[in-house]
Amino acid sequence: MLIINIALMVLGMLLLVKGGDLLVDGASSLARRFNVSELAIGLTIVAFGTSAPELVVSLSATLGSNPEIALGNAIGSSNVNLFVILGITGILAPVAVQRNTIRFEIPFSLFAAVLLLALANFSFLPGNGSRITRIEGVILLLFFGLFIFFVFRGMKNSGTSAGKQPAKTISTAKTVFFIVLGLVFLAAGGEVVVRSAVVLAEALHISKKVIGLTIIAVGTSLPELVTSITAIVKKSEDLALGNIIGSNIFNILLILGVCSTVRPMEYSPVFNRDICLLILGTALLLVAMVTGKKRKLDRWEAAILVLIYIGYAIYMVMRNE
């Protein structure tokens, strides 16, 4: 059984790598074809695609009366995206950030985390205790709709990144095929990796909360990791950053919004610590944009993000709450 699960994890990794490669090629082609920025594509199409595993896992956990896994997956994946994926991406190559990202996307991601913290701890309806109700789920979805509206409105005035070499043109049919096949590979690969990891974790008697915040969160964030690294290698920094920031907004506003609308979610105050970590990390990212080389995440700043998450993961596993 152990060998089978390890083999499945390797298979899932291979699907993720190929899926990320196809998705980046297709998304970059789509951006060029419609003369919109790669950042806008990363914030929407790519972010939604790489967040598909989180949506599937969290919704399944909610319907299966496992809110700890659903919340741990969405919040944990956001922390993995911010600290690990952005950190590794920034270590490989300093990530340049557009002015509008500093003014809108990153602050909106910070706002989403603060909003979740407020809704989870201060219910609008008496007698609900610590839970995220359907009304609060609808509020999350409304803000998600507002985010998508502003991104698409910004597309009208955005074009391809200046100064980049023209890339090879891909036909419309091949562009769509690459994007769809890439998303399928990412979703399938993420699911296989997560299922295998959960079986191994349960054999070690690790709590559902820790599984959700660490193993499942890392597993469902593998598409973002592969896609962002592939984008950096292919000199598509805007796509990498848009994927990470967009995925975090999708995780909090869309995924938890959908889950709590479908079924109100019991909320453990223990998650406050993890949301506060997300808020801290997003605030640090904003600070990093105005220190060192302005509007760029330097390698040393990216390394700090990774080190923070390593310390957090060790603490989580040791506490096993």
C-alpha positions as a LaTeX table, in Angstrom:
\begin{tabular}{lrrr}
\hline
Residue & $x$ (\AA) & $y$ (\AA) & $z$ (\AA) \\
\hline
Met1 & 0.00 & 0.00 & 0.00 \\
Leu2 & 2.84 & 2.40 & 0.86 \\
Ile3 & 4.56 & 1.78 & $-2.49$ \\
Ile4 & 1.28 & 2.26 & $-4.39$ \\
Asn5 & 0.61 & 5.62 & $-2.71$ \\
Ile6 & 4.15 & 6.83 & $-3.39$ \\
Ala7 & 3.78 & 5.77 & $-7.05$ \\
Leu8 & 0.47 & 7.64 & $-7.29$ \\
Met9 & 2.08 & 10.76 & $-5.83$ \\
Val10 & 4.82 & 10.60 & $-8.48$ \\
Leu11 & 2.18 & 10.19 & $-11.20$ \\
Gly12 & 0.28 & 13.17 & $-9.80$ \\
Met13 & 3.47 & 15.27 & $-9.82$ \\
Leu14 & 4.07 & 14.42 & $-13.49$ \\
Leu15 & 0.51 & 15.47 & $-14.38$ \\
Leu16 & 1.01 & 18.73 & $-12.49$ \\
Val17 & 4.25 & 19.54 & $-14.29$ \\
Lys18 & 2.79 & 18.90 & $-17.74$ \\
Gly19 & $-0.44$ & 20.67 & $-16.85$ \\
Gly20 & 1.42 & 23.75 & $-15.68$ \\
Asp21 & 3.46 & 23.82 & $-18.87$ \\
Leu22 & 0.37 & 23.61 & $-21.10$ \\
Leu23 & $-1.59$ & 26.15 & $-19.06$ \\
Val24 & 1.17 & 28.78 & $-19.15$ \\
Asp25 & 1.62 & 28.37 & $-22.91$ \\
Gly26 & $-2.13$ & 28.60 & $-23.51$ \\
Ala27 & $-2.71$ & 31.51 & $-21.13$ \\
Ser28 & 0.22 & 33.53 & $-22.54$ \\
Ser29 & $-1.08$ & 32.95 & $-26.06$ \\
Leu30 & $-4.57$ & 34.03 & $-24.99$ \\
Ala31 & $-3.19$ & 37.25 & $-23.51$ \\
Arg32 & $-1.32$ & 38.08 & $-26.72$ \\
Arg33 & $-4.23$ & 37.18 & $-28.97$ \\
Phe34 & $-6.70$ & 39.49 & $-27.18$ \\
Asn35 & $-4.07$ & 42.11 & $-26.31$ \\
Val36 & $-4.64$ & 41.95 & $-22.55$ \\
Ser37 & $-1.96$ & 41.74 & $-19.90$ \\
Glu38 & $-0.65$ & 38.42 & $-18.63$ \\
Leu39 & $-1.33$ & 39.75 & $-15.13$ \\
Ala40 & $-5.07$ & 40.00 & $-15.89$ \\
Ile41 & $-5.09$ & 36.48 & $-17.36$ \\
Gly42 & $-3.19$ & 35.21 & $-14.32$ \\
Leu43 & $-5.62$ & 36.89 & $-11.92$ \\
Thr44 & $-8.64$ & 35.27 & $-13.59$ \\
Ile45 & $-8.34$ & 32.25 & $-15.89$ \\
Val46 & $-5.09$ & 30.83 & $-14.52$ \\
Ala47 & $-5.99$ & 31.60 & $-10.89$ \\
Phe48 & $-9.37$ & 29.91 & $-11.28$ \\
Gly49 & $-7.82$ & 26.90 & $-12.98$ \\
Thr50 & $-5.09$ & 26.36 & $-10.41$ \\
Ser51 & $-7.64$ & 26.90 & $-7.59$ \\
Ala52 & $-9.85$ & 24.12 & $-8.96$ \\
Pro53 & $-8.29$ & 21.45 & $-6.68$ \\
Glu54 & $-8.93$ & 23.62 & $-3.61$ \\
Leu55 & $-12.53$ & 24.17 & $-4.67$ \\
Val56 & $-13.15$ & 20.45 & $-5.23$ \\
Val57 & $-11.48$ & 19.38 & $-1.97$ \\
Ser58 & $-13.11$ & 22.09 & 0.19 \\
Leu59 & $-16.59$ & 21.59 & $-1.25$ \\
Ser60 & $-16.32$ & 17.81 & $-0.84$ \\
Ala61 & $-15.15$ & 18.28 & 2.75 \\
Thr62 & $-18.03$ & 20.67 & 3.47 \\
Leu63 & $-20.63$ & 18.29 & 2.06 \\
Gly64 & $-18.99$ & 15.50 & 4.04 \\
Ser65 & $-19.33$ & 17.49 & 7.28 \\
Asn66 & $-15.59$ & 18.10 & 7.58 \\
Pro67 & $-15.38$ & 21.91 & 7.90 \\
Glu68 & $-11.92$ & 21.63 & 9.50 \\
Ile69 & $-10.51$ & 20.22 & 6.27 \\
Ala70 & $-12.42$ & 22.72 & 4.11 \\
Leu71 & $-11.23$ & 25.73 & 6.11 \\
Gly72 & $-7.75$ & 24.34 & 6.62 \\
Asn73 & $-7.42$ & 23.69 & 2.89 \\
Ala74 & $-8.52$ & 27.17 & 1.77 \\
Ile75 & $-6.63$ & 29.11 & 4.45 \\
Gly76 & $-3.62$ & 26.80 & 4.38 \\
Ser77 & $-3.39$ & 26.94 & 0.58 \\
Ser78 & $-3.40$ & 30.74 & 0.73 \\
Asn79 & $-0.48$ & 30.67 & 3.16 \\
Val80 & 1.36 & 28.16 & 0.99 \\
Asn81 & 0.77 & 30.36 & $-2.07$ \\
Leu82 & 2.05 & 33.46 & $-0.33$ \\
Phe83 & 4.98 & 32.13 & 1.68 \\
Val84 & 6.16 & 29.06 & $-0.21$ \\
Ile85 & 5.19 & 29.52 & $-3.86$ \\
Leu86 & 5.85 & 33.25 & $-4.07$ \\
Gly87 & 8.95 & 32.72 & $-1.93$ \\
Ile88 & 10.39 & 29.99 & $-4.16$ \\
Thr89 & 9.44 & 31.94 & $-7.28$ \\
Gly90 & 11.18 & 35.05 & $-5.93$ \\
Ile91 & 14.31 & 33.09 & $-4.99$ \\
Leu92 & 14.55 & 31.71 & $-8.54$ \\
Ala93 & 14.18 & 35.20 & $-10.03$ \\
Pro94 & 13.25 & 38.57 & $-8.45$ \\
Val95 & 9.58 & 39.22 & $-9.23$ \\
Ala96 & 8.78 & 42.65 & $-10.68$ \\
Val97 & 5.37 & 44.00 & $-9.67$ \\
Gln98 & 3.18 & 46.38 & $-11.66$ \\
Arg99 & 2.06 & 49.60 & $-9.98$ \\
Asn100 & $-1.63$ & 48.62 & $-10.19$ \\
Thr101 & $-0.88$ & 45.35 & $-8.38$ \\
Ile102 & 0.49 & 47.31 & $-5.41$ \\
Arg103 & $-2.47$ & 49.68 & $-5.47$ \\
Phe104 & $-5.29$ & 47.19 & $-5.98$ \\
Glu105 & $-4.65$ & 43.41 & $-6.18$ \\
Ile106 & $-2.40$ & 42.96 & $-3.14$ \\
Pro107 & $-4.48$ & 45.30 & $-0.92$ \\
Phe108 & $-7.63$ & 43.49 & $-2.06$ \\
Ser109 & $-6.06$ & 40.17 & $-1.07$ \\
Leu110 & $-5.25$ & 41.67 & 2.34 \\
Phe111 & $-8.82$ & 42.96 & 2.64 \\
Ala112 & $-10.21$ & 39.47 & 1.83 \\
Ala113 & $-8.23$ & 37.92 & 4.70 \\
Val114 & $-9.33$ & 40.63 & 7.15 \\
Leu115 & $-12.95$ & 40.24 & 6.00 \\
Leu116 & $-12.83$ & 36.47 & 6.62 \\
Leu117 & $-11.40$ & 37.01 & 10.10 \\
Ala118 & $-14.19$ & 39.48 & 10.93 \\
Leu119 & $-17.05$ & 37.36 & 9.52 \\
Ala120 & $-15.83$ & 34.17 & 11.21 \\
Asn121 & $-15.57$ & 35.77 & 14.65 \\
Phe122 & $-18.40$ & 38.32 & 14.66 \\
Ser123 & $-21.66$ & 36.85 & 13.35 \\
Phe124 & $-24.39$ & 39.15 & 12.05 \\
Leu125 & $-27.08$ & 36.80 & 13.35 \\
Pro126 & $-27.61$ & 36.10 & 17.10 \\
Gly127 & $-27.12$ & 32.58 & 18.34 \\
Asn128 & $-24.84$ & 31.45 & 15.50 \\
Gly129 & $-21.68$ & 31.25 & 17.60 \\
Ser130 & $-18.39$ & 30.68 & 15.81 \\
Arg131 & $-19.48$ & 29.76 & 12.31 \\
Ile132 & $-19.58$ & 31.16 & 8.80 \\
Thr133 & $-23.25$ & 31.41 & 7.86 \\
Arg134 & $-24.92$ & 31.42 & 4.46 \\
Ile135 & $-25.41$ & 35.18 & 4.65 \\
Glu136 & $-21.71$ & 35.64 & 5.34 \\
Gly137 & $-20.93$ & 33.26 & 2.48 \\
Val138 & $-23.00$ & 35.45 & 0.16 \\
Ile139 & $-21.07$ & 38.50 & 1.41 \\
Leu140 & $-17.80$ & 36.78 & 0.46 \\
Leu141 & $-19.19$ & 35.96 & $-2.99$ \\
Leu142 & $-20.37$ & 39.54 & $-3.51$ \\
Phe143 & $-16.88$ & 40.88 & $-2.85$ \\
Phe144 & $-15.48$ & 38.22 & $-5.18$ \\
Gly145 & $-17.83$ & 39.45 & $-7.90$ \\
Leu146 & $-16.62$ & 43.01 & $-7.23$ \\
Phe147 & $-13.01$ & 41.89 & $-7.63$ \\
Ile148 & $-13.73$ & 40.18 & $-10.98$ \\
Phe149 & $-15.59$ & 43.28 & $-12.17$ \\
Phe150 & $-12.59$ & 45.55 & $-11.50$ \\
Val151 & $-10.15$ & 43.10 & $-13.09$ \\
Phe152 & $-12.20$ & 42.82 & $-16.29$ \\
Arg153 & $-12.73$ & 46.57 & $-16.39$ \\
Gly154 & $-8.96$ & 46.98 & $-16.16$ \\
Met155 & $-8.50$ & 44.63 & $-19.12$ \\
Lys156 & $-9.92$ & 47.27 & $-21.43$ \\
Asn157 & $-6.94$ & 49.52 & $-20.81$ \\
Ser158 & $-4.26$ & 46.84 & $-20.52$ \\
Gly159 & $-2.08$ & 45.38 & $-23.19$ \\
Thr160 & 0.76 & 42.96 & $-23.48$ \\
Ser161 & 3.76 & 43.69 & $-21.32$ \\
Ala162 & 6.05 & 46.21 & $-22.85$ \\
Gly163 & 9.59 & 45.30 & $-23.79$ \\
Lys164 & 8.95 & 41.56 & $-24.14$ \\
Gln165 & 10.05 & 39.67 & $-27.20$ \\
Pro166 & 7.14 & 38.52 & $-29.37$ \\
Ala167 & 6.41 & 34.89 & $-28.62$ \\
Lys168 & 5.46 & 32.19 & $-31.05$ \\
Thr169 & 1.87 & 32.53 & $-32.22$ \\
Ile170 & $-0.47$ & 29.66 & $-31.35$ \\
Ser171 & $-3.76$ & 29.13 & $-33.17$ \\
Thr172 & $-7.02$ & 29.78 & $-31.32$ \\
Ala173 & $-7.95$ & 26.09 & $-31.34$ \\
Lys174 & $-4.56$ & 25.08 & $-29.94$ \\
Thr175 & $-4.71$ & 27.87 & $-27.32$ \\
Val176 & $-8.07$ & 26.62 & $-26.03$ \\
Phe177 & $-6.85$ & 23.01 & $-26.16$ \\
Phe178 & $-3.71$ & 23.84 & $-24.17$ \\
Ile179 & $-5.68$ & 25.70 & $-21.49$ \\
Val180 & $-8.36$ & 23.01 & $-21.11$ \\
Leu181 & $-5.90$ & 20.11 & $-21.13$ \\
Gly182 & $-3.61$ & 21.97 & $-18.74$ \\
Leu183 & $-6.47$ & 22.54 & $-16.29$ \\
Val184 & $-7.52$ & 18.89 & $-16.53$ \\
Phe185 & $-3.97$ & 17.70 & $-15.83$ \\
Leu186 & $-3.62$ & 20.13 & $-12.92$ \\
Ala187 & $-6.93$ & 19.11 & $-11.34$ \\
Ala188 & $-6.26$ & 15.38 & $-11.81$ \\
Gly189 & $-2.68$ & 15.65 & $-10.61$ \\
Gly190 & $-3.66$ & 17.67 & $-7.54$ \\
Glu191 & $-6.41$ & 15.19 & $-6.64$ \\
Val192 & $-4.10$ & 12.18 & $-6.96$ \\
Val193 & $-1.37$ & 13.80 & $-4.87$ \\
Val194 & $-3.80$ & 14.89 & $-2.15$ \\
Arg195 & $-5.52$ & 11.52 & $-1.83$ \\
Ser196 & $-2.20$ & 9.73 & $-1.57$ \\
Ala197 & $-0.87$ & 12.24 & 0.96 \\
Val198 & $-3.99$ & 11.96 & 3.14 \\
Val199 & $-3.70$ & 8.17 & 3.30 \\
Leu200 & $-0.08$ & 8.46 & 4.41 \\
Ala201 & $-0.88$ & 11.23 & 6.92 \\
Glu202 & $-3.78$ & 9.37 & 8.52 \\
Ala203 & $-1.52$ & 6.37 & 9.00 \\
Leu204 & 0.65 & 8.69 & 11.13 \\
His205 & $-2.41$ & 9.82 & 13.19 \\
Ile206 & $-2.21$ & 13.50 & 12.24 \\
Ser207 & $-5.31$ & 15.64 & 13.03 \\
Lys208 & $-7.73$ & 16.77 & 10.29 \\
Lys209 & $-6.90$ & 20.42 & 10.94 \\
Val210 & $-3.18$ & 19.85 & 10.49 \\
Ile211 & $-3.83$ & 17.69 & 7.42 \\
Gly212 & $-5.93$ & 20.48 & 5.93 \\
Leu213 & $-3.50$ & 23.28 & 6.80 \\
Thr214 & $-0.35$ & 21.47 & 5.70 \\
Ile215 & $-0.53$ & 18.30 & 3.59 \\
Ile216 & $-3.77$ & 19.00 & 1.70 \\
Ala217 & $-2.97$ & 22.72 & 1.47 \\
Val218 & 0.44 & 21.98 & $-0.04$ \\
Gly219 & $-1.03$ & 19.30 & $-2.31$ \\
Thr220 & $-3.81$ & 21.46 & $-3.71$ \\
Ser221 & $-1.33$ & 24.34 & $-4.12$ \\
Leu222 & 0.98 & 22.28 & $-6.31$ \\
Pro223 & $-0.76$ & 23.56 & $-9.48$ \\
Glu224 & 0.02 & 27.15 & $-8.42$ \\
Leu225 & 3.62 & 26.17 & $-7.63$ \\
Val226 & 4.18 & 24.40 & $-10.95$ \\
Thr227 & 2.40 & 27.11 & $-12.95$ \\
Ser228 & 4.28 & 29.97 & $-11.27$ \\
Ile229 & 7.70 & 28.35 & $-11.62$ \\
Thr230 & 6.94 & 27.50 & $-15.26$ \\
Ala231 & 5.87 & 31.10 & $-15.86$ \\
Ile232 & 9.10 & 32.43 & $-14.33$ \\
Val233 & 11.20 & 30.07 & $-16.45$ \\
Lys234 & 9.32 & 31.26 & $-19.54$ \\
Lys235 & 9.83 & 34.92 & $-18.55$ \\
Ser236 & 6.14 & 35.51 & $-17.79$ \\
Glu237 & 6.53 & 37.14 & $-14.35$ \\
Asp238 & 3.12 & 38.86 & $-14.52$ \\
Leu239 & 1.42 & 35.51 & $-15.07$ \\
Ala240 & 3.25 & 34.02 & $-12.06$ \\
Leu241 & 2.33 & 36.86 & $-9.71$ \\
Gly242 & $-1.24$ & 37.12 & $-10.98$ \\
Asn243 & $-1.66$ & 33.37 & $-10.44$ \\
Ile244 & $-0.54$ & 33.59 & $-6.80$ \\
Ile245 & $-2.45$ & 36.74 & $-5.77$ \\
Gly246 & $-5.53$ & 35.72 & $-7.76$ \\
Ser247 & $-5.55$ & 32.23 & $-6.24$ \\
Asn248 & $-5.50$ & 33.65 & $-2.71$ \\
Ile249 & $-8.48$ & 35.88 & $-3.48$ \\
Phe250 & $-10.27$ & 32.89 & $-5.07$ \\
Asn251 & $-9.51$ & 30.71 & $-2.02$ \\
Ile252 & $-10.96$ & 33.14 & 0.51 \\
Leu253 & $-13.82$ & 34.81 & $-1.34$ \\
Leu254 & $-14.93$ & 32.22 & $-3.91$ \\
Ile255 & $-14.16$ & 28.84 & $-2.34$ \\
Leu256 & $-15.15$ & 29.64 & 1.25 \\
Gly257 & $-18.03$ & 31.73 & $-0.08$ \\
Val258 & $-19.38$ & 28.79 & $-2.08$ \\
Cys259 & $-18.80$ & 26.28 & 0.74 \\
Ser260 & $-20.51$ & 28.35 & 3.44 \\
Thr261 & $-23.40$ & 29.22 & 1.11 \\
Val262 & $-23.96$ & 25.53 & 0.39 \\
Arg263 & $-23.69$ & 24.61 & 4.08 \\
Pro264 & $-22.90$ & 26.92 & 7.05 \\
Met265 & $-19.43$ & 26.07 & 8.34 \\
Glu266 & $-18.54$ & 25.57 & 11.99 \\
Tyr267 & $-15.50$ & 27.68 & 12.71 \\
Ser268 & $-12.82$ & 26.91 & 15.29 \\
Pro269 & $-11.12$ & 30.02 & 16.75 \\
Val270 & $-7.83$ & 28.12 & 16.37 \\
Phe271 & $-7.96$ & 29.13 & 12.69 \\
Asn272 & $-7.58$ & 32.77 & 13.75 \\
Arg273 & $-3.86$ & 32.21 & 14.12 \\
Asp274 & $-3.60$ & 30.96 & 10.53 \\
Ile275 & $-5.64$ & 33.84 & 9.12 \\
Cys276 & $-3.51$ & 36.31 & 11.09 \\
Leu277 & $-0.43$ & 34.70 & 9.54 \\
Leu278 & $-1.96$ & 35.27 & 6.10 \\
Ile279 & $-2.70$ & 38.90 & 6.97 \\
Leu280 & 0.85 & 39.39 & 8.25 \\
Gly281 & 2.37 & 37.80 & 5.13 \\
Thr282 & 0.29 & 39.91 & 2.75 \\
Ala283 & 1.21 & 43.07 & 4.69 \\
Leu284 & 4.90 & 42.08 & 4.50 \\
Leu285 & 4.54 & 41.68 & 0.74 \\
Leu286 & 3.22 & 45.23 & 0.49 \\
Val287 & 6.14 & 46.49 & 2.59 \\
Ala288 & 8.59 & 44.58 & 0.38 \\
Met289 & 7.30 & 46.51 & $-2.62$ \\
Val290 & 8.58 & 49.81 & $-1.21$ \\
Thr291 & 11.91 & 48.57 & 0.22 \\
Gly292 & 15.05 & 47.47 & $-1.56$ \\
Lys293 & 14.37 & 47.58 & $-5.28$ \\
Lys294 & 10.96 & 49.22 & $-5.38$ \\
Arg295 & 8.09 & 47.28 & $-7.00$ \\
Lys296 & 10.20 & 44.12 & $-6.97$ \\
Leu297 & 10.32 & 41.15 & $-4.59$ \\
Asp298 & 14.04 & 40.65 & $-3.98$ \\
Arg299 & 15.59 & 37.23 & $-3.39$ \\
Trp300 & 16.32 & 37.93 & 0.29 \\
Glu301 & 12.74 & 39.02 & 0.88 \\
Ala302 & 11.47 & 35.87 & $-0.86$ \\
Ala303 & 13.79 & 33.75 & 1.31 \\
Ile304 & 12.30 & 35.32 & 4.46 \\
Leu305 & 8.81 & 34.29 & 3.32 \\
Val306 & 9.92 & 30.67 & 2.90 \\
Leu307 & 11.66 & 30.61 & 6.30 \\
Ile308 & 8.55 & 31.98 & 8.02 \\
Tyr309 & 6.44 & 29.17 & 6.56 \\
Ile310 & 8.96 & 26.48 & 7.52 \\
Gly311 & 8.83 & 27.68 & 11.13 \\
Tyr312 & 5.01 & 27.80 & 11.00 \\
Ala313 & 4.76 & 24.25 & 9.55 \\
Ile314 & 7.08 & 22.83 & 12.22 \\
Tyr315 & 5.02 & 24.53 & 14.93 \\
Met316 & 1.75 & 23.16 & 13.46 \\
Val317 & 2.98 & 19.59 & 13.27 \\
Met318 & 4.41 & 19.72 & 16.79 \\
Arg319 & 1.14 & 21.10 & 18.23 \\
Asn320 & $-1.04$ & 18.70 & 16.13 \\
Glu321 & $-4.23$ & 20.53 & 17.23 \\
\hline
\end{tabular}
